[in-house]
mmCIF file of C-alpha atoms in Angstrom:
data_model
loop_
_atom_site.group_PDB
_atom_site.id
_atom_site.type_symbol
_atom_site.label_atom_id
_atom_site.label_comp_id
_atom_site.label_asym_id
_atom_site.label_seq_id
_atom_site.Cartn_x
_atom_site.Cartn_y
_atom_site.Cartn_z
ATOM 1 C CA MET G 1 25.448 24.313 -14.170
ATOM 2 C CA ILE G 2 23.892 23.620 -16.842
ATOM 3 C CA SER G 3 27.087 25.846 -19.140
ATOM 4 C CA GLU G 4 29.869 22.566 -17.410
ATOM 5 C CA MET G 5 26.972 19.610 -17.755
ATOM 6 C CA THR G 6 26.769 20.146 -21.860
ATOM 7 C CA LYS G 7 29.970 20.822 -21.795
ATOM 8 C CA LYS G 8 30.827 17.493 -20.328
ATOM 9 C CA LEU G 9 28.317 15.915 -22.599
ATOM 10 C CA LYS G 10 30.014 17.408 -25.864
ATOM 11 C CA ALA G 11 33.123 15.483 -24.158
ATOM 12 C CA TYR G 12 32.091 12.531 -23.753
ATOM 13 C CA GLU G 13 30.019 12.241 -26.711
ATOM 14 C CA ILE G 14 33.538 12.435 -28.590
ATOM 15 C CA ASP G 15 35.582 10.749 -26.245
ATOM 16 C CA PRO G 16 36.184 6.657 -27.066
ATOM 17 C CA GLU G 17 36.957 6.101 -23.899
ATOM 18 C CA VAL G 18 33.132 6.800 -23.050
ATOM 19 C CA LYS G 19 30.554 4.172 -23.950
ATOM 20 C CA VAL G 20 27.841 5.773 -21.977
ATOM 21 C CA VAL G 21 26.322 8.254 -19.994
ATOM 22 C CA VAL G 22 24.737 8.381 -16.592
ATOM 23 C CA LEU G 23 23.628 11.131 -14.711
ATOM 24 C CA LYS G 24 21.968 10.692 -10.983
ATOM 25 C CA GLY G 25 21.700 13.124 -7.849
ATOM 26 C CA ASN G 26 24.072 13.701 -5.486
ATOM 27 C CA GLY G 27 21.878 13.261 -2.291
ATOM 28 C CA LYS G 28 17.704 12.428 -1.942
ATOM 29 C CA ALA G 29 16.582 13.728 -4.894
ATOM 30 C CA PHE G 30 17.609 12.887 -9.099
ATOM 31 C CA CYS G 31 16.247 16.893 -8.963
ATOM 32 C CA ALA G 32 13.382 19.073 -8.128
ATOM 33 C CA GLY G 33 13.815 21.761 -10.443
ATOM 34 C CA GLY G 34 15.643 24.990 -11.650
ATOM 35 C CA ASP G 35 16.644 27.319 -8.873
ATOM 36 C CA VAL G 36 13.249 29.780 -9.707
ATOM 37 C CA VAL G 37 14.028 32.527 -6.819
ATOM 38 C CA ALA G 38 16.973 32.711 -8.970
ATOM 39 C CA SER G 39 15.774 32.976 -11.777
ATOM 40 C CA TYR G 40 13.163 35.305 -10.401
ATOM 41 C CA ILE G 41 15.247 38.073 -8.429
ATOM 42 C CA SER G 42 18.164 37.864 -11.376
ATOM 43 C CA MET G 43 15.352 39.351 -13.767
ATOM 44 C CA VAL G 44 13.128 41.300 -11.319
ATOM 45 C CA ALA G 45 16.736 43.387 -10.307
ATOM 46 C CA GLY G 46 17.718 43.420 -14.143
ATOM 47 C CA HIS G 47 15.473 42.543 -17.355
ATOM 48 C CA TRP G 48 13.439 39.343 -18.793
ATOM 49 C CA SER G 49 16.631 38.298 -21.015
ATOM 50 C CA HIS G 50 18.410 37.013 -18.334
ATOM 51 C CA GLY G 51 16.439 34.753 -17.750
ATOM 52 C CA ALA G 52 15.651 34.127 -20.818
ATOM 53 C CA HIS G 53 19.648 33.252 -22.050
ATOM 54 C CA THR G 54 19.832 30.678 -19.444
ATOM 55 C CA TYR G 55 16.878 28.401 -19.928
ATOM 56 C CA LYS G 56 18.484 28.870 -24.085
ATOM 57 C CA LYS G 57 21.129 27.613 -22.408
ATOM 58 C CA LYS G 58 18.746 25.242 -20.476
ATOM 59 C CA LEU G 59 16.813 23.689 -23.320
ATOM 60 C CA ILE G 60 19.533 23.431 -25.375
ATOM 61 C CA LEU G 61 21.537 20.740 -22.380
ATOM 62 C CA TYR G 62 17.661 19.234 -23.230
ATOM 63 C CA PHE G 63 18.354 18.700 -26.750
ATOM 64 C CA VAL G 64 21.680 17.031 -26.806
ATOM 65 C CA VAL G 65 20.415 15.109 -24.201
ATOM 66 C CA ALA G 66 17.893 13.726 -26.065
ATOM 67 C CA THR G 67 20.860 13.584 -29.573
ATOM 68 C CA TYR G 68 23.130 12.171 -27.914
ATOM 69 C CA GLY G 69 25.115 9.943 -29.693
ATOM 70 C CA LYS G 70 26.091 7.040 -27.171
ATOM 71 C CA PRO G 71 23.057 5.671 -24.498
ATOM 72 C CA VAL G 72 22.388 8.411 -21.962
ATOM 73 C CA VAL G 73 21.590 6.479 -18.826
ATOM 74 C CA ALA G 74 19.267 7.839 -15.755
ATOM 75 C CA LEU G 75 18.999 6.961 -12.121
ATOM 76 C CA ILE G 76 16.182 8.654 -10.747
ATOM 77 C CA ASP G 77 16.017 7.539 -7.319
ATOM 78 C CA GLY G 78 13.825 10.355 -5.741
ATOM 79 C CA ILE G 79 11.909 13.546 -6.494
ATOM 80 C CA VAL G 80 12.430 14.400 -10.440
ATOM 81 C CA MET G 81 10.301 17.399 -10.681
ATOM 82 C CA GLY G 82 10.654 20.808 -13.392
ATOM 83 C CA ALA G 83 14.252 20.577 -14.416
ATOM 84 C CA GLY G 84 15.199 17.496 -13.628
ATOM 85 C CA ALA G 85 12.633 15.800 -16.127
ATOM 86 C CA GLY G 86 13.802 17.591 -18.848
ATOM 87 C CA LEU G 87 17.119 16.333 -18.025
ATOM 88 C CA SER G 88 15.836 12.617 -17.557
ATOM 89 C CA MET G 89 13.215 12.429 -19.819
ATOM 90 C CA ASN G 90 14.700 13.286 -23.469
ATOM 91 C CA GLY G 91 16.893 10.255 -22.531
ATOM 92 C CA ALA G 92 17.222 7.130 -24.193
ATOM 93 C CA PHE G 93 17.095 4.897 -19.732
ATOM 94 C CA LYS G 94 15.039 6.143 -17.235
ATOM 95 C CA ILE G 95 15.122 4.542 -14.374
ATOM 96 C CA VAL G 96 13.199 4.966 -11.329
ATOM 97 C CA THR G 97 12.810 2.957 -8.114
ATOM 98 C CA GLU G 98 10.511 2.290 -5.102
ATOM 99 C CA ASN G 99 11.377 6.341 -4.047
ATOM 100 C CA THR G 100 10.947 7.957 -7.549
ATOM 101 C CA VAL G 101 8.698 11.182 -7.683
ATOM 102 C CA PHE G 102 7.829 12.732 -10.821
ATOM 103 C CA ALA G 103 5.931 15.470 -11.273
ATOM 104 C CA MET G 104 4.711 18.677 -13.647
ATOM 105 C CA PRO G 105 3.789 21.476 -11.205
ATOM 106 C CA GLU G 106 4.468 24.595 -12.740
ATOM 107 C CA THR G 107 0.874 26.225 -13.479
ATOM 108 C CA VAL G 108 1.262 26.617 -9.818
ATOM 109 C CA ILE G 109 3.520 28.877 -9.957
ATOM 110 C CA GLY G 110 2.131 30.826 -12.271
ATOM 111 C CA HIS G 111 4.887 28.926 -15.305
ATOM 112 C CA PHE G 112 3.828 26.246 -17.639
ATOM 113 C CA VAL G 113 4.566 22.248 -18.776
ATOM 114 C CA ASP G 114 8.009 22.822 -20.189
ATOM 115 C CA VAL G 115 10.978 21.483 -20.059
ATOM 116 C CA GLY G 116 10.478 19.703 -23.371
ATOM 117 C CA ALA G 117 7.046 17.907 -21.584
ATOM 118 C CA SER G 118 5.691 19.048 -24.540
ATOM 119 C CA TYR G 119 6.394 16.490 -26.065
ATOM 120 C CA PHE G 120 7.402 13.656 -23.936
ATOM 121 C CA LEU G 121 3.811 14.020 -21.874
ATOM 122 C CA SER G 122 2.281 14.169 -25.183
ATOM 123 C CA ARG G 123 3.431 10.606 -26.470
ATOM 124 C CA LEU G 124 1.688 8.938 -23.398
ATOM 125 C CA PRO G 125 -1.402 6.213 -23.790
ATOM 126 C CA GLY G 126 -4.181 8.568 -24.260
ATOM 127 C CA PHE G 127 -4.938 12.538 -22.314
ATOM 128 C CA LEU G 128 -2.067 11.268 -19.615
ATOM 129 C CA GLY G 129 -0.093 13.513 -20.017
ATOM 130 C CA GLU G 130 -2.713 16.720 -20.075
ATOM 131 C CA TYR G 131 -3.576 15.112 -16.301
ATOM 132 C CA LEU G 132 -0.160 14.733 -15.185
ATOM 133 C CA GLY G 133 0.575 18.510 -17.252
ATOM 134 C CA LEU G 134 -2.157 20.499 -15.586
ATOM 135 C CA PRO G 135 -2.907 19.617 -12.486
ATOM 136 C CA GLY G 136 0.841 19.100 -11.667
ATOM 137 C CA THR G 137 -0.143 15.083 -10.818
ATOM 138 C CA ARG G 138 2.117 13.231 -8.821
ATOM 139 C CA ILE G 139 2.867 9.535 -9.435
ATOM 140 C CA ARG G 140 5.977 7.463 -8.386
ATOM 141 C CA GLY G 141 8.297 4.946 -9.396
ATOM 142 C CA GLU G 142 6.552 1.495 -10.354
ATOM 143 C CA ASP G 143 3.160 3.903 -12.094
ATOM 144 C CA MET G 144 5.974 5.667 -14.993
ATOM 145 C CA VAL G 145 7.284 2.333 -15.448
ATOM 146 C CA ALA G 146 3.567 0.995 -16.256
ATOM 147 C CA CYS G 147 2.267 4.033 -18.312
ATOM 148 C CA GLY G 148 5.976 4.065 -20.432
ATOM 149 C CA LEU G 149 7.589 7.723 -18.669
ATOM 150 C CA ALA G 150 9.950 5.456 -17.346
ATOM 151 C CA THR G 151 12.124 2.245 -18.865
ATOM 152 C CA HIS G 152 13.400 0.453 -16.069
ATOM 153 C CA PHE G 153 12.256 -0.390 -12.309
ATOM 154 C CA VAL G 154 15.480 -1.451 -10.077
ATOM 155 C CA LEU G 155 15.279 -0.898 -6.007
ATOM 156 C CA SER G 156 16.771 1.384 -4.928
ATOM 157 C CA LYS G 157 19.537 -0.464 -2.903
ATOM 158 C CA ASP G 158 20.730 -2.358 -6.182
ATOM 159 C CA LEU G 159 21.309 0.517 -8.679
ATOM 160 C CA HIS G 160 25.000 0.222 -7.349
ATOM 161 C CA LEU G 161 24.730 -2.877 -9.258
ATOM 162 C CA VAL G 162 23.435 -1.452 -12.267
ATOM 163 C CA GLU G 163 26.163 1.465 -11.788
ATOM 164 C CA SER G 164 29.082 -1.083 -11.235
ATOM 165 C CA ALA G 165 27.610 -3.080 -14.419
ATOM 166 C CA LEU G 166 27.834 0.052 -16.268
ATOM 167 C CA ASP G 167 31.428 1.064 -15.791
ATOM 168 C CA GLU G 168 32.232 -2.088 -17.545
ATOM 169 C CA VAL G 169 30.990 -1.915 -20.707
ATOM 170 C CA THR G 170 33.026 -1.976 -23.812
ATOM 171 C CA SER G 171 30.284 -1.003 -26.396
ATOM 172 C CA SER G 172 27.811 1.944 -26.625
ATOM 173 C CA ASP G 173 25.115 -0.471 -28.182
ATOM 174 C CA THR G 174 21.781 0.413 -26.429
ATOM 175 C CA ASN G 175 20.332 -3.566 -27.207
ATOM 176 C CA LYS G 176 23.645 -4.364 -24.918
ATOM 177 C CA ILE G 177 23.270 -1.244 -22.256
ATOM 178 C CA SER G 178 19.183 -2.252 -21.798
ATOM 179 C CA LYS G 179 20.295 -6.078 -21.326
ATOM 180 C CA ILE G 180 22.407 -5.327 -18.594
ATOM 181 C CA ILE G 181 20.038 -2.766 -17.311
ATOM 182 C CA SER G 182 17.426 -5.320 -17.112
ATOM 183 C CA LYS G 183 19.461 -7.674 -15.014
ATOM 184 C CA PHE G 184 18.486 -5.922 -12.278
ATOM 185 C CA GLU G 185 15.210 -4.980 -13.150
ATOM 186 C CA HIS G 186 12.408 -5.735 -10.298
ATOM 187 C CA LYS G 187 8.866 -6.481 -11.671
ATOM 188 C CA PRO G 188 7.287 -2.994 -9.823
ATOM 189 C CA ASN G 189 4.169 -3.647 -6.996
ATOM 190 C CA VAL G 190 1.449 -1.452 -9.194
ATOM 191 C CA LYS G 191 -0.599 -0.629 -7.449
ATOM 192 C CA GLN G 192 -4.710 -1.145 -8.045
ATOM 193 C CA ASP G 193 -5.713 2.519 -7.976
ATOM 194 C CA GLY G 194 -2.332 3.603 -9.873
ATOM 195 C CA VAL G 195 -2.597 6.237 -12.266
ATOM 196 C CA TYR G 196 -2.566 3.477 -14.995
ATOM 197 C CA SER G 197 -5.621 1.566 -13.798
ATOM 198 C CA ARG G 198 -7.649 5.620 -14.458
ATOM 199 C CA LEU G 199 -6.861 5.744 -17.922
ATOM 200 C CA GLU G 200 -10.692 5.918 -18.486
ATOM 201 C CA ILE G 201 -11.853 8.279 -16.437
ATOM 202 C CA ILE G 202 -9.088 10.230 -17.494
ATOM 203 C CA ASN G 203 -9.352 9.629 -20.676
ATOM 204 C CA LYS G 204 -12.221 10.794 -21.017
ATOM 205 C CA CYS G 205 -12.184 14.322 -18.780
ATOM 206 C CA PHE G 206 -8.480 14.983 -19.890
ATOM 207 C CA SER G 207 -9.795 15.097 -23.567
ATOM 208 C CA ARG G 208 -11.783 17.878 -23.463
ATOM 209 C CA LYS G 209 -11.106 20.326 -25.715
ATOM 210 C CA THR G 210 -10.834 22.633 -23.758
ATOM 211 C CA VAL G 211 -9.724 22.931 -19.942
ATOM 212 C CA GLU G 212 -13.386 24.925 -18.881
ATOM 213 C CA GLU G 213 -14.802 21.770 -19.654
ATOM 214 C CA ILE G 214 -11.940 19.184 -18.454
ATOM 215 C CA LEU G 215 -12.918 20.787 -15.338
ATOM 216 C CA SER G 216 -16.496 20.606 -16.139
ATOM 217 C CA SER G 217 -16.287 16.778 -16.876
ATOM 218 C CA LEU G 218 -13.319 15.941 -13.521
ATOM 219 C CA GLU G 219 -16.579 18.167 -11.136
ATOM 220 C CA ILE G 220 -19.057 15.897 -13.138
ATOM 221 C CA GLU G 221 -17.197 12.493 -12.250
ATOM 222 C CA ALA G 222 -16.794 13.799 -8.962
ATOM 223 C CA GLY G 223 -20.483 14.030 -8.484
ATOM 224 C CA ASN G 224 -20.651 10.253 -9.834
ATOM 225 C CA ARG G 225 -18.221 8.250 -7.858
ATOM 226 C CA ALA G 226 -16.227 10.011 -4.626
ATOM 227 C CA ASP G 227 -12.332 9.005 -6.062
ATOM 228 C CA LYS G 228 -10.042 10.171 -4.133
ATOM 229 C CA TRP G 229 -7.184 11.203 -7.305
ATOM 230 C CA VAL G 230 -10.442 13.427 -9.128
ATOM 231 C CA LEU G 231 -11.288 15.717 -6.187
ATOM 232 C CA GLU G 232 -6.964 15.817 -5.845
ATOM 233 C CA ALA G 233 -7.733 16.631 -9.607
ATOM 234 C CA ILE G 234 -10.101 19.513 -10.090
ATOM 235 C CA LYS G 235 -8.771 21.050 -6.334
ATOM 236 C CA SER G 236 -5.110 22.167 -7.551
ATOM 237 C CA MET G 237 -6.414 23.023 -11.575
ATOM 238 C CA LYS G 238 -8.769 25.085 -9.641
ATOM 239 C CA ALA G 239 -5.608 26.563 -7.762
ATOM 240 C CA ALA G 240 -3.264 27.493 -10.568
ATOM 241 C CA SER G 241 -3.150 30.454 -12.763
ATOM 242 C CA PRO G 242 -6.456 29.831 -15.517
ATOM 243 C CA ILE G 243 -3.901 31.234 -17.586
ATOM 244 C CA SER G 244 -0.998 28.507 -17.113
ATOM 245 C CA LEU G 245 -3.239 25.755 -17.070
ATOM 246 C CA LYS G 246 -5.070 27.283 -20.524
ATOM 247 C CA ILE G 247 -1.179 27.712 -22.320
ATOM 248 C CA SER G 248 0.298 24.425 -20.915
ATOM 249 C CA LEU G 249 -2.905 22.640 -22.285
ATOM 250 C CA LYS G 250 -2.187 24.172 -26.017
ATOM 251 C CA SER G 251 1.371 23.432 -25.824
ATOM 252 C CA ILE G 252 0.589 19.982 -25.072
ATOM 253 C CA ARG G 253 -1.814 19.467 -27.744
ATOM 254 C CA GLU G 254 0.177 21.137 -29.829
ATOM 255 C CA GLY G 255 3.387 18.712 -28.960
ATOM 256 C CA ARG G 256 1.470 15.624 -29.943
ATOM 257 C CA VAL G 257 1.980 16.448 -33.406
ATOM 258 C CA GLN G 258 5.475 17.623 -33.517
ATOM 259 C CA ALA G 259 8.942 17.131 -33.178
ATOM 260 C CA LEU G 260 11.322 17.993 -30.212
ATOM 261 C CA ASP G 261 13.324 20.791 -31.582
ATOM 262 C CA GLN G 262 9.626 22.390 -32.216
ATOM 263 C CA CYS G 263 8.146 21.352 -28.997
ATOM 264 C CA LEU G 264 11.309 23.549 -27.444
ATOM 265 C CA ALA G 265 11.176 25.809 -29.970
ATOM 266 C CA ARG G 266 7.842 27.183 -29.179
ATOM 267 C CA GLU G 267 8.934 26.671 -25.443
ATOM 268 C CA TYR G 268 10.611 29.114 -25.769
ATOM 269 C CA ASN G 269 9.030 31.157 -27.211
ATOM 270 C CA ILE G 270 6.528 31.160 -24.626
ATOM 271 C CA PHE G 271 8.934 31.146 -21.638
ATOM 272 C CA CYS G 272 9.881 33.821 -23.331
ATOM 273 C CA HIS G 273 6.251 36.191 -22.553
ATOM 274 C CA ILE G 274 5.697 34.761 -19.370
ATOM 275 C CA MET G 275 8.967 36.602 -18.423
ATOM 276 C CA ARG G 276 8.557 39.795 -20.268
ATOM 277 C CA ARG G 277 5.084 39.524 -18.760
ATOM 278 C CA THR G 278 3.506 40.039 -22.762
ATOM 279 C CA VAL G 279 -0.451 39.202 -20.937
ATOM 280 C CA SER G 280 -0.070 38.575 -18.060
ATOM 281 C CA ILE G 281 2.499 38.484 -13.961
ATOM 282 C CA ASP G 282 1.057 35.236 -13.051
ATOM 283 C CA PHE G 283 4.370 33.665 -12.852
ATOM 284 C CA PHE G 284 5.829 36.337 -10.704
ATOM 285 C CA GLU G 285 3.011 36.482 -8.694
ATOM 286 C CA GLY G 286 3.007 32.537 -7.822
ATOM 287 C CA VAL G 287 6.845 32.574 -6.718
ATOM 288 C CA ARG G 288 5.920 35.471 -4.733
ATOM 289 C CA ALA G 289 2.979 33.722 -3.219
ATOM 290 C CA MET G 290 3.926 30.091 -3.338
ATOM 291 C CA LEU G 291 8.275 30.622 -2.967
ATOM 292 C CA LEU G 292 8.572 33.980 -1.306
ATOM 293 C CA ASP G 293 6.759 34.874 1.340
ATOM 294 C CA LYS G 294 4.725 31.195 1.723
ATOM 295 C CA ASP G 295 0.941 33.080 1.804
ATOM 296 C CA GLU G 296 -0.104 30.726 -1.029
ATOM 297 C CA ASN G 297 -2.497 32.549 -1.762
ATOM 298 C CA PRO G 298 -1.446 34.525 -5.551
ATOM 299 C CA LYS G 299 -3.507 36.868 -6.643
ATOM 300 C CA TRP G 300 -4.729 35.710 -10.039
ATOM 301 C CA GLU G 301 -4.959 37.960 -13.181
ATOM 302 C CA PRO G 302 -7.110 37.155 -15.008
ATOM 303 C CA ALA G 303 -8.632 35.544 -12.025
ATOM 304 C CA ARG G 304 -10.784 33.392 -14.205
ATOM 305 C CA LEU G 305 -10.498 31.185 -17.037
ATOM 306 C CA GLU G 306 -13.599 32.463 -19.129
ATOM 307 C CA LEU G 307 -11.695 36.129 -18.878
ATOM 308 C CA VAL G 308 -8.032 33.966 -20.496
ATOM 309 C CA SER G 309 -8.989 34.854 -24.303
ATOM 310 C CA ASP G 310 -7.210 32.550 -27.036
ATOM 311 C CA GLU G 311 -6.072 35.599 -29.039
ATOM 312 C CA MET G 312 -3.904 36.228 -25.009
ATOM 313 C CA VAL G 313 -3.289 32.609 -24.767
ATOM 314 C CA GLY G 314 -2.199 32.364 -28.516
ATOM 315 C CA GLN G 315 0.445 35.674 -27.858
ATOM 316 C CA CYS G 316 2.876 33.427 -25.991
ATOM 317 C CA PHE G 317 2.532 31.080 -28.774
ATOM 318 C CA SER G 318 3.884 33.748 -31.548
ATOM 319 C CA ARG G 319 7.143 35.408 -31.808
ATOM 320 C CA VAL G 320 8.117 38.228 -29.252
ATOM 321 C CA ASP G 321 8.408 41.292 -31.041
ATOM 322 C CA GLU G 322 11.462 42.885 -29.917
ATOM 323 C CA ASP G 323 14.268 44.223 -32.000
ATOM 324 C CA ASP G 324 16.831 42.504 -30.616
ATOM 325 C CA TRP G 325 15.332 39.121 -29.382
ATOM 326 C CA GLU G 326 15.840 35.447 -31.898
ATOM 327 C CA SER G 327 13.694 32.510 -31.736
ATOM 328 C CA LEU G 328 15.579 29.070 -30.312
ATOM 329 C CA GLN G 329 18.320 28.082 -31.995
ATOM 330 C CA LEU G 330 19.245 23.775 -31.552
ATOM 331 C CA PRO G 331 22.812 23.115 -32.374
ATOM 332 C CA ALA G 332 23.654 20.374 -35.809
ATOM 333 C CA ARG G 333 23.261 17.237 -33.849
ATOM 334 C CA SER G 334 24.138 14.156 -35.934
ATOM 335 C CA SER G 335 21.642 11.689 -33.378
ATOM 336 C CA SER G 336 17.931 11.967 -34.290
ATOM 337 C CA VAL G 337 15.469 11.412 -31.798
ATOM 338 C CA ASP G 338 13.751 8.710 -31.459
ATOM 339 C CA ILE G 339 10.467 9.186 -32.947
ATOM 340 C CA MET G 340 7.446 8.191 -29.887
ATOM 341 C CA ARG G 341 4.401 8.298 -31.568
ATOM 342 C CA PRO G 342 1.328 9.613 -29.418
ATOM 343 C CA LYS G 343 -0.674 6.566 -27.464
ATOM 344 C CA ILE G 344 -4.211 7.327 -27.900
#
């Protein structure tokens, strides 16, 4: 599927009849992520490089979307997680609805915040990216527009009208496309206790230098206030893989000052180290506990944050020490990624 999508996108890009590309899900979700179990099985039964080969194709697909020569419009109606976020968040237009739920829940299965998220999460206001990435916080379409993760809010029942209008476009001009979509925009009902309203406390806690300090800061806040979201963030982080949390934090922080191609190359390195179990087996244990046996009781190793050293984390950011391993080589593209400056 990844290969077919990449192939078709490249064909549409040079087809003069195609002015805009629309991405949408076939069902109740936009995309709930990649097939983690299939990836797990291919690596357990075969070799870790099988997973790396597929992952490389996935990152190339995201890069093609991000650098596409024509407007890419993602109609995100329903769940968008993991790989689905990589596919949609790297495009030019992200249309969400009242049904949209976004999340990056990787740390709970011993993985890390990837699919280009170290780029697009790090560019959200303040330290919102860390709040979404470390605990895997779920947010709705209304909040996605408020924080800049999505570009437009349209009611689900009107999406077919957006599609019909886009079918009629005769130009790839992004301003014209934006105006067409705006005709169907609906003012989102952002709740008073929505994600954006928490930004002051989020910045206070998630700006801390280490995961331990972030967790400690959240616990202090929990003692001062009875906000449900603070308690949920603490619970999620305590349940997550300690090394996954530290890798994710370092990756998002590095992504804040890097271009998308650098972020994708780094994420590929980290992925390879996780799959070849360079310093931890947490991904394989997380998939077992959460998706296969479903006992929801993973035995993380290292088991506690203080046992995860900077050296262990740093190793996952280095080149893979194998003779036939190659770093990520992204295709040459004529379009560049729009510069998204971190909003701190």
